[in-house]
CSV table of N, CA, C and O in Angstrom, one decimal:
chain,number,residue,atom,x,y,z
A,1,GLN,N,52.1,2.7,41.1
A,1,GLN,CA,52.4,2.0,39.8
A,1,GLN,C,51.1,1.7,39.1
A,1,GLN,O,50.2,1.0,39.6
A,2,VAL,N,50.9,2.3,37.9
A,2,VAL,CA,49.7,2.1,37.2
A,2,VAL,C,49.8,0.8,36.4
A,2,VAL,O,50.8,0.5,35.8
A,3,GLN,N,48.7,0.0,36.5
A,3,GLN,CA,48.7,-1.3,35.8
A,3,GLN,C,47.4,-1.4,35.0
A,3,GLN,O,46.3,-1.1,35.4
A,4,LEU,N,47.6,-1.9,33.8
A,4,LEU,CA,46.5,-2.2,32.9
A,4,LEU,C,46.7,-3.7,32.6
A,4,LEU,O,47.8,-4.1,32.1
A,5,VAL,N,45.7,-4.5,32.8
A,5,VAL,CA,45.7,-5.9,32.6
A,5,VAL,C,44.7,-6.4,31.6
A,5,VAL,O,43.5,-6.3,31.9
A,6,GLU,N,45.2,-6.8,30.5
A,6,GLU,CA,44.3,-7.3,29.4
A,6,GLU,C,44.1,-8.8,29.5
A,6,GLU,O,44.9,-9.5,30.1
A,7,SER,N,42.9,-9.2,29.0
A,7,SER,CA,42.6,-10.6,29.0
A,7,SER,C,41.6,-10.9,27.8
A,7,SER,O,41.0,-9.9,27.3
A,8,GLY,N,41.4,-12.1,27.4
A,8,GLY,CA,40.4,-12.5,26.4
A,8,GLY,C,40.9,-12.8,25.1
A,8,GLY,O,40.1,-13.2,24.2
A,9,GLY,N,42.3,-12.7,24.8
A,9,GLY,CA,42.8,-13.1,23.5
A,9,GLY,C,42.7,-14.6,23.3
A,9,GLY,O,42.4,-15.3,24.2
A,10,GLY,N,43.0,-15.0,22.1
A,10,GLY,CA,43.1,-16.4,21.8
A,10,GLY,C,43.1,-16.6,20.3
A,10,GLY,O,43.3,-15.7,19.5
A,11,LEU,N,42.8,-17.9,19.9
A,11,LEU,CA,42.8,-18.3,18.5
A,11,LEU,C,41.4,-18.6,18.2
A,11,LEU,O,40.6,-19.3,18.9
A,12,VAL,N,41.0,-18.0,17.0
A,12,VAL,CA,39.6,-18.2,16.6
A,12,VAL,C,39.6,-18.3,15.0
A,12,VAL,O,40.5,-17.8,14.4
A,13,GLN,N,38.6,-18.9,14.5
A,13,GLN,CA,38.5,-19.0,13.1
A,13,GLN,C,37.9,-17.8,12.5
A,13,GLN,O,37.1,-17.0,13.2
A,14,ALA,N,38.2,-17.5,11.2
A,14,ALA,CA,37.6,-16.4,10.5
A,14,ALA,C,36.1,-16.4,10.6
A,14,ALA,O,35.5,-17.4,10.5
A,15,GLY,N,35.5,-15.2,10.9
A,15,GLY,CA,34.1,-15.1,11.1
A,15,GLY,C,33.7,-15.2,12.6
A,15,GLY,O,32.5,-14.9,12.9
A,16,GLY,N,34.6,-15.6,13.4
A,16,GLY,CA,34.3,-15.8,14.8
A,16,GLY,C,34.3,-14.5,15.6
A,16,GLY,O,34.6,-13.4,15.1
A,17,SER,N,34.2,-14.7,16.9
A,17,SER,CA,34.2,-13.5,17.8
A,17,SER,C,35.1,-13.7,19.0
A,17,SER,O,35.3,-14.9,19.5
A,18,LEU,N,35.6,-12.6,19.6
A,18,LEU,CA,36.3,-12.6,20.8
A,18,LEU,C,35.9,-11.3,21.6
A,18,LEU,O,35.6,-10.3,21.0
A,19,ARG,N,36.1,-11.4,22.9
A,19,ARG,CA,35.8,-10.2,23.7
A,19,ARG,C,37.1,-10.0,24.6
A,19,ARG,O,37.4,-10.8,25.4
A,20,LEU,N,37.7,-8.8,24.3
A,20,LEU,CA,38.9,-8.4,25.1
A,20,LEU,C,38.4,-7.6,26.3
A,20,LEU,O,37.5,-6.8,26.2
A,21,SER,N,39.1,-7.8,27.4
A,21,SER,CA,38.9,-7.0,28.6
A,21,SER,C,40.2,-6.3,29.1
A,21,SER,O,41.3,-6.9,28.9
A,22,CYS,N,40.1,-5.2,29.7
A,22,CYS,CA,41.2,-4.5,30.3
A,22,CYS,C,40.8,-3.9,31.7
A,22,CYS,O,39.9,-3.1,31.7
A,23,ALA,N,41.5,-4.3,32.7
A,23,ALA,CA,41.2,-3.8,34.0
A,23,ALA,C,42.3,-2.9,34.5
A,23,ALA,O,43.5,-3.1,34.3
A,24,THR,N,41.9,-1.8,35.2
A,24,THR,CA,42.9,-0.9,35.8
A,24,THR,C,42.3,-0.3,37.1
A,24,THR,O,41.2,-0.7,37.5
A,25,SER,N,43.1,0.6,37.6
A,25,SER,CA,42.7,1.2,38.9
A,25,SER,C,41.7,2.4,38.6
A,25,SER,O,41.7,2.9,37.6
A,26,GLN,N,40.9,2.7,39.6
A,26,GLN,CA,39.9,3.7,39.5
A,26,GLN,C,40.5,5.1,39.2
A,26,GLN,O,40.1,5.8,38.4
A,27,SER,N,41.6,5.3,39.9
A,27,SER,CA,42.3,6.6,39.7
A,27,SER,C,42.8,6.9,38.3
A,27,SER,O,42.8,8.0,37.8
A,28,THR,N,43.1,5.8,37.6
A,28,THR,CA,43.6,5.9,36.3
A,28,THR,C,42.4,6.0,35.3
A,28,THR,O,42.4,6.8,34.4
A,29,PHE,N,41.4,5.2,35.6
A,29,PHE,CA,40.4,4.9,34.6
A,29,PHE,C,39.5,6.1,34.4
A,29,PHE,O,39.2,6.5,33.3
A,30,ARG,N,39.0,6.7,35.5
A,30,ARG,CA,37.9,7.7,35.4
A,30,ARG,C,38.3,8.9,34.5
A,30,ARG,O,37.4,9.5,33.9
A,31,ALA,N,39.5,9.3,34.6
A,31,ALA,CA,39.9,10.6,33.9
A,31,ALA,C,40.6,10.3,32.5
A,31,ALA,O,40.9,11.3,31.9
A,32,ALA,N,40.7,9.1,32.1
A,32,ALA,CA,41.5,8.8,31.0
A,32,ALA,C,40.7,8.5,29.7
A,32,ALA,O,39.6,7.9,29.8
A,33,THR,N,41.2,8.9,28.6
A,33,THR,CA,40.7,8.3,27.3
A,33,THR,C,41.3,6.9,27.2
A,33,THR,O,42.5,6.8,27.2
A,34,MET,N,40.4,5.9,27.1
A,34,MET,CA,40.9,4.5,27.0
A,34,MET,C,40.8,4.1,25.6
A,34,MET,O,40.0,4.5,24.8
A,35,GLY,N,41.8,3.2,25.2
A,35,GLY,CA,41.8,2.8,23.8
A,35,GLY,C,42.4,1.4,23.7
A,35,GLY,O,43.0,0.9,24.6
A,36,TRP,N,42.0,0.8,22.6
A,36,TRP,CA,42.6,-0.5,22.1
A,36,TRP,C,43.5,-0.2,20.9
A,36,TRP,O,43.1,0.5,20.0
A,37,TYR,N,44.7,-0.7,20.9
A,37,TYR,CA,45.6,-0.6,19.8
A,37,TYR,C,46.1,-2.1,19.5
A,37,TYR,O,45.9,-3.0,20.3
A,38,ARG,N,46.6,-2.2,18.3
A,38,ARG,CA,47.1,-3.5,17.9
A,38,ARG,C,48.4,-3.4,17.1
A,38,ARG,O,48.6,-2.4,16.5
A,39,GLN,N,49.2,-4.5,17.2
A,39,GLN,CA,50.5,-4.5,16.5
A,39,GLN,C,50.6,-5.9,15.8
A,39,GLN,O,50.7,-6.9,16.6
A,40,ALA,N,50.6,-5.9,14.5
A,40,ALA,CA,50.9,-7.2,13.8
A,40,ALA,C,52.4,-7.4,13.6
A,40,ALA,O,53.1,-6.4,13.6
A,41,PRO,N,52.8,-8.6,13.4
A,41,PRO,CA,54.2,-8.8,13.1
A,41,PRO,C,54.8,-8.0,12.0
A,41,PRO,O,54.2,-7.9,10.9
A,42,GLY,N,55.8,-7.3,12.2
A,42,GLY,CA,56.5,-6.5,11.2
A,42,GLY,C,55.8,-5.2,10.9
A,42,GLY,O,56.2,-4.4,9.9
A,43,LYS,N,54.8,-4.8,11.7
A,43,LYS,CA,54.0,-3.6,11.4
A,43,LYS,C,54.1,-2.7,12.6
A,43,LYS,O,54.4,-3.1,13.7
A,44,HIS,N,53.7,-1.4,12.4
A,44,HIS,CA,53.7,-0.4,13.5
A,44,HIS,C,52.4,-0.7,14.3
A,44,HIS,O,51.4,-1.2,13.8
A,45,ARG,N,52.4,-0.2,15.6
A,45,ARG,CA,51.2,-0.3,16.4
A,45,ARG,C,50.2,0.7,15.8
A,45,ARG,O,50.5,1.8,15.5
A,46,GLU,N,49.0,0.3,15.8
A,46,GLU,CA,47.9,1.2,15.2
A,46,GLU,C,46.7,1.2,16.2
A,46,GLU,O,46.4,0.2,16.9
A,47,VAL,N,46.0,2.3,16.1
A,47,VAL,CA,44.8,2.4,16.9
A,47,VAL,C,43.7,1.6,16.3
A,47,VAL,O,43.5,1.5,15.1
A,48,VAL,N,42.9,1.0,17.2
A,48,VAL,CA,41.8,0.2,16.8
A,48,VAL,C,40.5,1.0,17.2
A,48,VAL,O,39.6,1.2,16.4
A,49,ALA,N,40.4,1.4,18.4
A,49,ALA,CA,39.3,2.2,18.9
A,49,ALA,C,39.6,2.9,20.2
A,49,ALA,O,40.4,2.5,21.0
A,50,THR,N,39.0,4.1,20.4
A,50,THR,CA,39.2,4.8,21.6
A,50,THR,C,37.8,5.3,22.1
A,50,THR,O,36.8,5.4,21.4
A,51,ILE,N,37.8,5.5,23.5
A,51,ILE,CA,36.6,6.0,24.1
A,51,ILE,C,37.0,7.0,25.2
A,51,ILE,O,37.8,6.7,26.0
A,52,SER,N,36.4,8.2,25.1
A,52,SER,CA,36.7,9.2,26.1
A,52,SER,C,36.0,9.0,27.4
A,52,SER,O,35.1,8.2,27.5
A,53,PRO,N,36.4,9.8,28.4
A,53,PRO,CA,35.7,9.7,29.7
A,53,PRO,C,34.2,10.0,29.5
A,53,PRO,O,33.3,9.4,30.3
A,54,GLY,N,33.8,10.8,28.6
A,54,GLY,CA,32.4,11.1,28.4
A,54,GLY,C,31.7,10.2,27.4
A,54,GLY,O,30.5,10.4,27.2
A,55,GLY,N,32.4,9.2,26.9
A,55,GLY,CA,31.8,8.3,26.0
A,55,GLY,C,31.9,8.5,24.5
A,55,GLY,O,31.3,7.8,23.7
A,56,LEU,N,32.7,9.5,24.1
A,56,LEU,CA,32.9,9.7,22.7
A,56,LEU,C,33.8,8.6,22.1
A,56,LEU,O,34.9,8.4,22.6
A,57,ILE,N,33.4,8.0,21.0
A,57,ILE,CA,34.0,6.8,20.5
A,57,ILE,C,34.5,7.1,19.1
A,57,ILE,O,33.9,7.7,18.3
A,58,ASN,N,35.7,6.5,18.8
A,58,ASN,CA,36.3,6.5,17.5
A,58,ASN,C,36.8,5.2,17.1
A,58,ASN,O,37.4,4.5,18.0
A,59,TYR,N,36.6,4.8,15.9
A,59,TYR,CA,37.0,3.5,15.4
A,59,TYR,C,37.9,3.6,14.2
A,59,TYR,O,37.7,4.6,13.4
A,60,ALA,N,38.9,2.8,14.0
A,60,ALA,CA,39.6,2.7,12.8
A,60,ALA,C,38.7,2.2,11.7
A,60,ALA,O,37.8,1.4,12.0
A,61,ASP,N,38.9,2.7,10.5
A,61,ASP,CA,38.0,2.3,9.4
A,61,ASP,C,37.9,0.8,9.2
A,61,ASP,O,36.9,0.2,8.8
A,62,SER,N,39.1,0.1,9.4
A,62,SER,CA,39.1,-1.3,9.2
A,62,SER,C,38.3,-2.2,10.1
A,62,SER,O,38.0,-3.3,9.8
A,63,VAL,N,37.8,-1.6,11.2
A,63,VAL,CA,37.0,-2.4,12.2
A,63,VAL,C,35.6,-1.8,12.4
A,63,VAL,O,34.8,-2.5,13.1
A,64,LYS,N,35.3,-0.7,11.7
A,64,LYS,CA,34.0,-0.2,11.9
A,64,LYS,C,32.9,-1.2,11.5
A,64,LYS,O,33.0,-1.9,10.4
A,65,GLY,N,31.9,-1.3,12.3
A,65,GLY,CA,30.8,-2.2,12.0
A,65,GLY,C,31.0,-3.7,12.5
A,65,GLY,O,30.1,-4.5,12.5
A,66,ARG,N,32.3,-3.9,12.9
A,66,ARG,CA,32.6,-5.3,13.4
A,66,ARG,C,33.0,-5.3,14.9
A,66,ARG,O,32.7,-6.2,15.6
A,67,PHE,N,33.7,-4.2,15.3
A,67,PHE,CA,34.2,-4.1,16.7
A,67,PHE,C,33.4,-3.1,17.4
A,67,PHE,O,32.9,-2.1,16.9
A,68,THR,N,33.2,-3.3,18.8
A,68,THR,CA,32.5,-2.4,19.6
A,68,THR,C,33.4,-2.2,20.9
A,68,THR,O,33.7,-3.2,21.6
A,69,ILE,N,33.7,-0.9,21.2
A,69,ILE,CA,34.4,-0.6,22.4
A,69,ILE,C,33.5,-0.1,23.4
A,69,ILE,O,32.5,0.6,23.1
A,70,SER,N,33.7,-0.5,24.7
A,70,SER,CA,32.8,0.0,25.8
A,70,SER,C,33.6,0.1,27.0
A,70,SER,O,34.7,-0.5,27.2
A,71,ARG,N,33.1,0.9,28.0
A,71,ARG,CA,33.8,1.0,29.3
A,71,ARG,C,32.8,0.9,30.4
A,71,ARG,O,31.6,1.4,30.2
A,72,ASP,N,33.2,0.3,31.5
A,72,ASP,CA,32.3,0.1,32.6
A,72,ASP,C,33.0,0.9,33.8
A,72,ASP,O,33.9,0.4,34.4
A,73,ASN,N,32.5,2.1,34.1
A,73,ASN,CA,33.1,2.9,35.1
A,73,ASN,C,33.0,2.3,36.5
A,73,ASN,O,33.9,2.5,37.3
A,74,ALA,N,32.0,1.6,36.7
A,74,ALA,CA,31.8,0.9,38.0
A,74,ALA,C,32.9,-0.2,38.3
A,74,ALA,O,33.3,-0.4,39.4
A,75,LYS,N,33.3,-0.8,37.2
A,75,LYS,CA,34.3,-1.9,37.3
A,75,LYS,C,35.7,-1.4,36.9
A,75,LYS,O,36.6,-2.3,36.9
A,76,ASN,N,35.8,-0.2,36.5
A,76,ASN,CA,37.1,0.3,36.0
A,76,ASN,C,37.7,-0.6,34.9
A,76,ASN,O,38.9,-0.9,34.9
A,77,SER,N,36.8,-0.9,34.0
A,77,SER,CA,37.2,-1.9,33.0
A,77,SER,C,36.8,-1.4,31.6
A,77,SER,O,35.8,-0.6,31.4
A,78,LEU,N,37.6,-1.8,30.6
A,78,LEU,CA,37.4,-1.5,29.2
A,78,LEU,C,37.2,-2.8,28.5
A,78,LEU,O,37.9,-3.8,28.8
A,79,TYR,N,36.4,-2.7,27.4
A,79,TYR,CA,36.1,-4.0,26.7
A,79,TYR,C,36.2,-3.7,25.2
A,79,TYR,O,36.1,-2.6,24.7
A,80,LEU,N,36.5,-4.7,24.4
A,80,LEU,CA,36.4,-4.7,23.0
A,80,LEU,C,35.8,-6.0,22.5
A,80,LEU,O,36.3,-7.0,22.6
A,81,GLN,N,34.5,-5.8,22.0
A,81,GLN,CA,33.8,-6.9,21.4
A,81,GLN,C,34.2,-7.0,19.9
A,81,GLN,O,34.0,-6.0,19.2
A,82,MET,N,34.8,-8.1,19.5
A,82,MET,CA,35.2,-8.2,18.1
A,82,MET,C,34.4,-9.3,17.4
A,82,MET,O,34.5,-10.5,17.9
A,83,ASN,N,33.7,-8.9,16.4
A,83,ASN,CA,32.9,-9.9,15.7
A,83,ASN,C,33.4,-9.9,14.2
A,83,ASN,O,34.1,-9.1,13.8
A,84,SER,N,32.9,-11.0,13.5
A,84,SER,CA,33.3,-11.1,12.1
A,84,SER,C,34.8,-11.0,11.9
A,84,SER,O,35.3,-10.3,11.0
A,85,LEU,N,35.5,-11.7,12.8
A,85,LEU,CA,37.0,-11.5,12.7
A,85,LEU,C,37.6,-12.0,11.4
A,85,LEU,O,37.1,-13.0,10.8
A,86,LYS,N,38.6,-11.4,11.0
A,86,LYS,CA,39.3,-11.7,9.7
A,86,LYS,C,40.8,-12.0,10.0
A,86,LYS,O,41.3,-11.6,11.0
A,87,PRO,N,41.4,-12.8,9.2
A,87,PRO,CA,42.8,-13.1,9.4
A,87,PRO,C,43.7,-11.9,9.6
A,87,PRO,O,44.7,-11.9,10.3
A,88,GLU,N,43.3,-10.8,8.9
A,88,GLU,CA,44.1,-9.5,9.0
A,88,GLU,C,43.9,-8.9,10.4
A,88,GLU,O,44.6,-7.9,10.6
A,89,ASP,N,43.0,-9.4,11.2
A,89,ASP,CA,42.9,-8.8,12.6
A,89,ASP,C,43.9,-9.5,13.5
A,89,ASP,O,44.0,-9.1,14.7
A,90,THR,N,44.7,-10.4,13.0
A,90,THR,CA,45.7,-11.1,13.8
A,90,THR,C,46.7,-10.1,14.3
A,90,THR,O,47.3,-9.4,13.5
A,91,ALA,N,47.0,-10.0,15.6
A,91,ALA,CA,47.9,-9.0,16.2
A,91,ALA,C,47.9,-9.2,17.7
A,91,ALA,O,47.1,-9.9,18.2
A,92,VAL,N,48.9,-8.5,18.3
A,92,VAL,CA,48.8,-8.3,19.7
A,92,VAL,C,48.0,-7.1,20.0
A,92,VAL,O,48.3,-6.0,19.4
A,93,TYR,N,47.0,-7.2,20.9
A,93,TYR,CA,46.2,-6.1,21.2
A,93,TYR,C,46.5,-5.5,22.5
A,93,TYR,O,46.7,-6.2,23.5
A,94,PHE,N,46.7,-4.2,22.6
A,94,PHE,CA,47.1,-3.5,23.8
A,94,PHE,C,46.0,-2.5,24.3
A,94,PHE,O,45.4,-1.9,23.5
A,95,CYS,N,45.9,-2.5,25.6
A,95,CYS,CA,45.0,-1.5,26.2
A,95,CYS,C,45.8,-0.3,26.5
A,95,CYS,O,47.0,-0.4,27.0
A,96,ASN,N,45.3,0.9,26.4
A,96,ASN,CA,45.9,2.2,26.7
A,96,ASN,C,45.0,3.1,27.5
A,96,ASN,O,43.8,3.2,27.2
A,97,ALA,N,45.7,3.8,28.4
A,97,ALA,CA,45.0,4.8,29.2
A,97,ALA,C,45.7,6.1,29.0
A,97,ALA,O,46.9,6.1,29.4
A,98,ALA,N,45.1,7.1,28.5
A,98,ALA,CA,45.8,8.4,28.2
A,98,ALA,C,45.1,9.5,28.9
A,98,ALA,O,43.9,9.8,28.8
A,99,THR,N,45.9,10.3,29.7
A,99,THR,CA,45.5,11.5,30.3
A,99,THR,C,46.2,12.7,29.6
A,99,THR,O,47.1,12.4,28.7
A,100,VAL,N,46.0,13.9,30.1
A,100,VAL,CA,46.7,15.0,29.5
A,100,VAL,C,48.2,14.9,29.8
A,100,VAL,O,49.1,15.2,28.9
A,101,LEU,N,48.6,14.3,30.9
A,101,LEU,CA,50.0,14.2,31.3
A,101,LEU,C,50.7,12.9,30.9
A,101,LEU,O,51.9,12.9,30.7
A,102,GLN,N,50.0,11.8,30.9
A,102,GLN,CA,50.7,10.5,30.8
A,102,GLN,C,49.9,9.5,29.9
A,102,GLN,O,48.7,9.7,29.7
A,103,SER,N,50.6,8.5,29.5
A,103,SER,CA,50.0,7.4,28.8
A,103,SER,C,50.5,6.1,29.3
A,103,SER,O,51.7,5.9,29.5
A,104,TYR,N,49.6,5.2,29.5
A,104,TYR,CA,49.9,3.9,30.1
A,104,TYR,C,49.5,2.8,29.2
A,104,TYR,O,48.5,2.8,28.5
A,105,TRP,N,50.3,1.7,29.2
A,105,TRP,CA,50.0,0.5,28.3
A,105,TRP,C,50.0,-0.7,29.1
A,105,TRP,O,50.7,-0.9,30.1
A,106,GLY,N,49.1,-1.6,28.7
A,106,GLY,CA,49.1,-3.0,29.2
A,106,GLY,C,50.2,-3.8,28.5
A,106,GLY,O,50.9,-3.4,27.6
A,107,GLN,N,50.2,-5.1,28.9
A,107,GLN,CA,51.3,-6.0,28.4
A,107,GLN,C,50.9,-6.6,27.0
A,107,GLN,O,51.7,-7.2,26.4
A,108,GLY,N,49.6,-6.5,26.7
A,108,GLY,CA,49.2,-7.0,25.4
A,108,GLY,C,48.6,-8.4,25.5
A,108,GLY,O,49.0,-9.2,26.4
A,109,THR,N,47.7,-8.7,24.6
A,109,THR,CA,47.1,-10.0,24.5
A,109,THR,C,47.0,-10.4,23.1
A,109,THR,O,46.6,-9.6,22.2
A,110,GLN,N,47.4,-11.7,22.8
A,110,GLN,CA,47.5,-12.1,21.4
A,110,GLN,C,46.1,-12.6,20.9
A,110,GLN,O,45.4,-13.3,21.5
A,111,VAL,N,45.8,-12.1,19.7
A,111,VAL,CA,44.6,-12.5,18.9
A,111,VAL,C,45.1,-13.1,17.6
A,111,VAL,O,45.8,-12.5,16.9
A,112,ALA,N,44.7,-14.3,17.4
A,112,ALA,CA,45.1,-15.0,16.1
A,112,ALA,C,43.8,-15.5,15.4
A,112,ALA,O,43.0,-16.2,16.1
A,113,VAL,N,43.6,-15.1,14.2
A,113,VAL,CA,42.5,-15.5,13.4
A,113,VAL,C,42.9,-16.4,12.2
A,113,VAL,O,43.7,-15.9,11.4
A,114,SER,N,42.4,-17.6,12.2
A,114,SER,CA,42.8,-18.5,11.2
A,114,SER,C,41.8,-18.5,10.0
A,114,SER,O,40.6,-18.2,10.2
A,115,SER,N,42.3,-18.7,8.8
A,115,SER,CA,41.4,-18.6,7.6
A,115,SER,C,40.8,-20.0,7.3
A,115,SER,O,41.1,-21.0,7.9
């Protein structure tokens, strides 16, 4: 059973920062493109940032320059540093691990940004 466990969400004022973490097993992590996605109330889930096993990174335009995705292969962990947070960043944030054959999701962690 593959498990992705997110942590680090919370309530923060606009302009503040949060760091999300996602832990998983080594067998899942090493070969997977890892990503952060988010879903706001009443909206579809959208990609925030992805990082390939080789370190190729992509960001959604809405978070470029404010968010930083990183992975620690030694700890089988994925991170999302979120700076200059805006109320429109409020959403449930999900960790994803995608291989050629399968895609796995965490349970999500709530991020709320007050104005």
